[in-house]
Coordinates of C-alpha atoms in Angstrom, one line a residue:
M1 CA 94.0 130.2 138.9
R2 CA 94.5 127.7 135.9
K3 CA 92.3 124.8 137.1
L4 CA 92.5 123.4 134.1
R5 CA 96.0 122.5 134.3
Y6 CA 96.3 120.5 137.4
V7 CA 92.8 119.8 138.6
L8 CA 93.6 115.7 139.0
A9 CA 97.0 116.3 140.8
S10 CA 95.4 114.1 144.3
A11 CA 94.3 111.3 141.6
A12 CA 97.5 111.2 140.1
L13 CA 99.6 110.9 143.2
A14 CA 97.3 108.3 144.5
G15 CA 98.4 105.9 141.5
A16 CA 96.2 107.2 138.5
A17 CA 99.4 108.2 136.5
V18 CA 99.8 106.6 133.1
L19 CA 103.0 106.8 132.6
T20 CA 104.7 104.4 134.9
A21 CA 108.1 102.6 134.5
Q22 CA 106.1 99.1 133.8
Q23 CA 104.2 101.0 130.4
M24 CA 107.5 102.7 129.1
T25 CA 110.9 101.4 127.3
V26 CA 113.4 103.4 129.2
G27 CA 116.5 104.7 128.4
S28 CA 119.2 105.3 130.6
V29 CA 119.2 108.8 132.2
A30 CA 123.1 108.5 132.4
Q31 CA 123.5 108.5 128.7
T32 CA 124.7 112.2 127.1
A33 CA 121.7 114.4 126.4
A34 CA 120.8 114.4 123.1
A35 CA 121.1 117.5 120.7
A36 CA 117.8 118.8 121.2
D37 CA 117.0 121.9 123.2
P38 CA 115.0 121.3 126.4
V39 CA 114.0 124.6 126.5
L40 CA 113.3 126.1 123.3
N41 CA 110.3 124.4 121.8
S42 CA 109.1 122.3 124.6
P43 CA 105.4 121.8 125.4
Y44 CA 104.2 121.0 128.5
L45 CA 103.4 117.3 128.9
Y46 CA 101.2 116.4 132.1
L47 CA 102.5 113.0 133.5
G48 CA 98.7 112.0 135.1
D49 CA 95.7 112.6 133.6
S50 CA 95.5 111.7 130.0
A51 CA 99.2 111.2 129.5
P52 CA 100.6 109.6 126.0
T53 CA 101.7 106.4 126.9
D54 CA 104.0 106.3 123.8
I55 CA 106.3 109.0 123.8
P56 CA 108.6 108.0 121.4
G57 CA 105.5 107.6 118.8
L58 CA 104.3 110.7 119.5
M59 CA 107.6 112.4 119.3
T60 CA 107.8 110.6 115.6
A61 CA 104.7 111.7 114.7
S62 CA 104.6 115.3 115.4
G63 CA 108.5 116.3 115.0
I64 CA 108.5 117.2 118.3
K65 CA 112.3 116.8 120.3
S66 CA 111.6 118.4 123.6
F67 CA 109.0 118.1 126.4
T68 CA 108.3 120.1 129.8
L69 CA 107.6 117.4 132.0
A70 CA 104.8 118.4 134.9
F71 CA 104.7 118.7 137.8
V72 CA 107.6 118.4 140.9
I73 CA 105.5 119.5 143.8
S74 CA 106.3 118.7 147.7
G75 CA 105.6 116.3 150.1
A76 CA 104.3 117.2 153.5
T77 CA 108.0 118.4 154.1
C78 CA 110.8 120.0 151.8
A79 CA 110.6 116.9 150.0
P80 CA 110.3 117.0 146.0
I81 CA 107.2 114.2 144.9
V82 CA 106.1 113.8 141.6
D83 CA 102.7 114.6 140.5
G84 CA 102.2 112.0 138.1
A85 CA 104.7 109.1 136.7
G86 CA 104.2 106.8 140.2
G87 CA 104.8 110.0 142.4
T88 CA 108.6 109.7 142.5
L89 CA 111.7 111.1 140.9
D90 CA 112.7 107.8 139.9
G91 CA 109.7 107.5 137.7
L92 CA 110.4 111.0 136.5
A93 CA 113.8 110.3 135.5
K94 CA 112.4 107.1 133.7
V95 CA 110.3 109.5 131.2
V96 CA 113.5 111.7 130.6
G97 CA 115.3 108.6 129.9
T98 CA 112.8 107.4 127.3
I99 CA 112.7 110.6 125.8
R100 CA 116.7 111.0 125.6
A101 CA 116.7 107.3 124.0
A102 CA 114.5 108.5 121.1
G103 CA 116.8 111.6 120.6
G104 CA 114.9 114.3 122.4
D105 CA 115.4 116.1 125.8
A106 CA 113.4 117.5 128.6
T107 CA 112.9 120.3 130.8
V108 CA 111.6 119.3 134.2
S109 CA 108.7 121.8 135.7
I110 CA 108.5 122.8 139.3
G111 CA 105.2 123.9 140.7
G112 CA 102.1 124.4 139.1
A113 CA 98.6 125.4 140.4
A114 CA 97.7 122.1 142.7
G115 CA 99.2 120.5 145.7
K116 CA 102.2 121.8 148.2
K117 CA 104.8 123.8 146.5
L118 CA 108.5 123.3 147.6
G119 CA 108.7 127.2 148.0
D120 CA 106.0 126.7 150.7
T121 CA 107.5 123.8 152.5
C122 CA 111.2 124.5 152.2
A123 CA 112.2 126.8 155.0
D124 CA 114.7 129.1 153.5
A125 CA 116.6 129.5 150.0
T126 CA 119.2 127.1 150.9
A127 CA 116.7 124.1 151.3
L128 CA 114.9 124.9 148.6
A129 CA 117.9 125.1 146.5
G130 CA 118.8 121.2 148.1
A131 CA 115.2 120.1 147.0
Y132 CA 115.9 121.6 143.5
Q133 CA 119.2 120.1 143.4
K134 CA 117.9 116.5 144.2
V135 CA 115.4 116.9 141.2
I136 CA 118.4 117.7 138.9
D137 CA 120.7 115.2 140.7
T138 CA 118.0 112.4 140.6
T139 CA 116.6 113.4 136.5
K140 CA 120.0 114.5 135.2
V141 CA 118.1 117.0 133.3
T142 CA 119.9 120.3 132.0
A143 CA 117.3 122.6 132.6
I144 CA 114.2 123.6 135.2
D145 CA 111.0 125.6 134.9
I146 CA 109.6 127.0 138.1
D147 CA 106.0 127.3 137.4
A148 CA 105.0 130.1 140.1
E149 CA 101.4 130.0 140.9
G150 CA 99.3 130.4 144.1
T151 CA 101.6 131.1 146.9
E152 CA 104.6 131.0 144.6
Y153 CA 103.6 133.8 142.8
K154 CA 101.5 136.0 145.5
T155 CA 103.9 135.9 148.3
A156 CA 106.9 138.4 148.4
A157 CA 108.8 136.5 150.7
I158 CA 108.6 133.2 148.7
R159 CA 109.5 134.9 145.5
D160 CA 112.5 136.2 147.4
K161 CA 113.2 132.6 148.2
I162 CA 112.7 131.2 144.8
T163 CA 115.1 133.7 143.4
K164 CA 117.8 133.2 145.9
A165 CA 117.7 129.3 145.1
L166 CA 118.1 129.7 141.4
K167 CA 120.9 131.7 142.2
I168 CA 122.5 128.8 144.4
V169 CA 121.7 126.1 142.0
K170 CA 123.0 127.9 138.7
D171 CA 126.4 128.5 140.8
K172 CA 126.5 124.8 141.6
N173 CA 125.6 123.5 138.0
P174 CA 126.9 125.8 135.4
G175 CA 125.3 124.4 132.5
L176 CA 121.9 124.7 133.9
K177 CA 119.2 126.3 131.9
T178 CA 117.0 127.9 134.3
V179 CA 113.1 129.3 133.4
I180 CA 110.4 131.1 135.5
T181 CA 107.0 130.6 134.1
L182 CA 104.4 133.6 135.6
P183 CA 100.5 134.6 135.1
T184 CA 100.5 137.6 133.0
A185 CA 98.0 140.1 132.0
A186 CA 97.1 141.0 128.4
S187 CA 99.6 143.9 128.9
G188 CA 102.7 141.9 130.5
P189 CA 103.3 141.2 134.1
I190 CA 101.9 142.4 137.0
E191 CA 102.1 142.7 140.7
G192 CA 104.0 139.6 141.4
G193 CA 105.2 138.6 137.8
S194 CA 106.8 142.0 137.7
D195 CA 108.4 141.7 141.2
Y196 CA 109.9 138.1 140.2
I197 CA 111.8 140.2 137.2
Q198 CA 113.0 142.9 140.0
K199 CA 114.2 140.1 142.4
A200 CA 115.8 138.0 140.1
K201 CA 117.8 141.0 139.1
A202 CA 118.3 141.8 142.8
N203 CA 119.5 138.6 143.8
G204 CA 121.7 138.0 140.8
S205 CA 119.7 134.5 139.8
N206 CA 120.8 134.6 136.2
I207 CA 117.5 133.2 135.0
D208 CA 117.9 132.0 131.7
L209 CA 114.6 132.7 130.3
I210 CA 111.4 134.5 131.9
T211 CA 108.1 133.4 130.6
V212 CA 104.5 134.1 130.9
M213 CA 101.1 132.4 130.4
P214 CA 99.0 134.1 128.0
F215 CA 95.4 133.0 128.9
D216 CA 92.6 132.7 131.4
F217 CA 93.2 136.9 131.6
Y218 CA 89.6 137.0 133.4
D219 CA 89.8 140.6 132.4
G220 CA 86.4 140.8 130.9
Q221 CA 87.8 142.2 127.9
T222 CA 90.4 140.2 126.2
S223 CA 88.7 137.8 123.6
N224 CA 91.7 137.8 120.8
I225 CA 94.2 135.4 122.3
A226 CA 96.8 135.9 119.5
A227 CA 96.8 139.5 120.0
A228 CA 96.8 139.3 123.5
T229 CA 100.0 137.2 123.6
R230 CA 101.9 139.4 121.3
T231 CA 101.3 142.6 124.0
A232 CA 101.7 140.3 126.9
V233 CA 105.0 139.2 125.6
D234 CA 105.8 142.5 124.4
G235 CA 105.4 143.9 127.9
L236 CA 107.1 141.3 129.4
K237 CA 110.2 142.1 127.1
N238 CA 110.2 145.8 128.0
Q239 CA 110.3 144.9 131.7
V240 CA 113.3 142.7 131.1
K241 CA 114.9 145.1 128.9
A242 CA 114.7 148.0 131.8
A243 CA 115.4 145.7 134.6
F244 CA 118.7 144.2 133.0
G245 CA 119.8 146.8 130.8
L246 CA 119.3 144.8 127.4
T247 CA 118.4 145.8 123.6
D248 CA 115.3 144.9 122.2
A249 CA 116.7 141.8 120.7
E250 CA 118.6 140.6 123.4
A251 CA 115.6 141.0 125.7
Y252 CA 113.3 138.7 123.2
K253 CA 115.7 135.8 123.9
R254 CA 115.5 136.0 127.3
V255 CA 112.0 136.0 127.0
G256 CA 109.0 133.5 126.1
F257 CA 105.5 132.2 126.6
S258 CA 103.5 129.2 127.3
G259 CA 99.8 129.1 125.2
M260 CA 96.9 127.0 125.8
N261 CA 95.9 125.0 122.9
G262 CA 92.3 125.1 122.3
S263 CA 89.8 126.4 124.8
D264 CA 91.2 128.0 128.5
D265 CA 88.9 128.1 131.5
E266 CA 87.2 131.2 130.4
G267 CA 86.5 129.1 127.0
K268 CA 88.5 131.6 125.1
I269 CA 89.6 129.5 122.0
T270 CA 93.1 129.5 120.6
D271 CA 92.8 127.7 117.3
L272 CA 94.7 126.3 114.8
N273 CA 95.1 129.6 112.7
G274 CA 95.6 131.5 116.0
W275 CA 98.3 129.1 117.0
N276 CA 100.1 129.9 113.6
Q277 CA 99.8 133.4 113.8
I278 CA 101.1 133.4 117.5
L279 CA 104.2 130.9 116.1
A280 CA 104.8 133.6 113.5
Y281 CA 105.2 136.7 115.9
A282 CA 107.5 134.3 117.9
K283 CA 110.0 133.7 115.2
E284 CA 109.8 137.2 113.8
K285 CA 110.9 138.4 117.3
H286 CA 112.9 135.2 117.9
V287 CA 111.9 134.6 121.6
G288 CA 113.9 132.3 123.7
R289 CA 111.1 129.7 124.4
V290 CA 107.7 129.1 123.2
S291 CA 105.6 126.0 124.9
F292 CA 102.0 125.4 125.3
W293 CA 99.3 123.8 127.9
S294 CA 99.4 120.7 126.9
V295 CA 100.2 117.6 124.8
N296 CA 97.9 115.8 126.6
R297 CA 95.1 118.3 125.3
D298 CA 96.3 118.0 121.6
H299 CA 93.3 115.9 120.1
K300 CA 89.7 116.9 118.8
C301 CA 87.4 116.6 121.5
T302 CA 84.8 113.6 121.1
G303 CA 82.6 114.4 123.9
Q304 CA 84.9 115.2 126.5
D305 CA 85.1 118.4 128.2
P306 CA 86.6 120.9 125.9
T307 CA 88.3 122.2 129.0
G308 CA 89.6 119.1 130.4
N309 CA 93.1 117.5 129.9
S310 CA 92.3 115.1 127.2
C311 CA 91.2 117.3 124.4
S312 CA 91.5 120.8 122.8
G313 CA 87.8 122.2 122.2
T314 CA 88.8 123.2 118.7
E315 CA 88.8 121.4 115.1
Q316 CA 92.1 119.6 114.8
T317 CA 93.8 116.3 113.9
D318 CA 96.1 114.6 116.5
W319 CA 99.5 116.6 117.7
A320 CA 98.6 119.3 115.3
F321 CA 99.7 122.2 118.0
T322 CA 102.6 120.0 118.7
K323 CA 103.8 119.3 115.1
A324 CA 103.6 123.2 114.6
L325 CA 105.7 124.0 117.3
A326 CA 108.0 121.6 116.4
G327 CA 108.6 123.9 113.2
F328 CA 109.7 126.9 115.5
Q329 CA 113.5 126.9 115.8
G330 CA 113.8 130.6 117.4

C-alpha cells in the first residue's frame, strides 16, 4: 500500500540520498527549538529520492516553517536507521539542525511502507520505546510521528506494542508531541485504524494527534478526494470523540490528516482547487494537524512519472501546495 511514498527506500539507504551533511549548511541541533509548531502544518519531506537540497531556500520561497522528515526504519535488529540522510540518525539530526537554524522545526516520522519496521524488530514495548528514545535523543526533536503501515497496521500484537511504547516515551519526555498516522477508508478508520484508537485508550498512550491518509482508497467508488477527506476525518473525529469522551471541538483538535498532492497511485487527482477546499475544511473544523505527501512532489511534471516522487501530476507552480499549507494555522 502507498508504494508511491516509499518505493526507493533501498536505494536511499545504499547512498542515493541527496541530503547529506556535505550538501547542507548545518545548524546546531542543541539550539533552542524555534517557535514554529513542528506538528500543526508540517508536510512530509522524504530524505531520499528527489529531496530538495536547499531547505532554507524552500522555507523562504514557500513560507512553510515545519517539516515531517521521513523515514526512520529498522536495521537488522531493533536499531533505528534512516531511509535517506546518509542512513544515520546523525545525518537526520543535521537536517533538523538546518531547519531550526532557518527558524523552523521538524517532526521525525518513524515507519512508512517500505523496509523493516521497529515495531517488527523490537521484541517488546520496552525495547521499542528505547529505539524511539534513541531517535529523540540523537535528533533533539520534540515531536515524533508513527506512520503505521504494513504489519505495524495489520498486526494486533504490534499495534499493542506501539501504543504501549508511546506511553513509555511520553512518560519519559513530558513535552514530547506524539502523532500516529493511519490508512483510512473514505468513511474513516477501519480495522487496524479503529483498533489503534481503542488500544491508545486502553494503554494510556496519551497520543497527541491521531491522523489519517485519505488517498489510495482502492474502493472502486471514491473519485472526489476533497469530499472523501472530509468524510474520513469526520469519521476519525467521531471515533476519537467516542473513545476519549470528548466534545466535537475537542476531538477535531486531536485529529488531522495527511493528503496527497496531485496524483495518488490510483491516478485520483488532488489539484490546487481541491487542496484549497480541503484546507478550508481544516480551518473550519480547527483540526490539529494537516500534512501531505510530499514536498518532494510539489512541482509540475515535465515528463516524469506523475505517480513518482519528483512531481505532482497536476498543473502548478513550484511549492504551490506547500505555500497553501503554510497559511493553515489551525
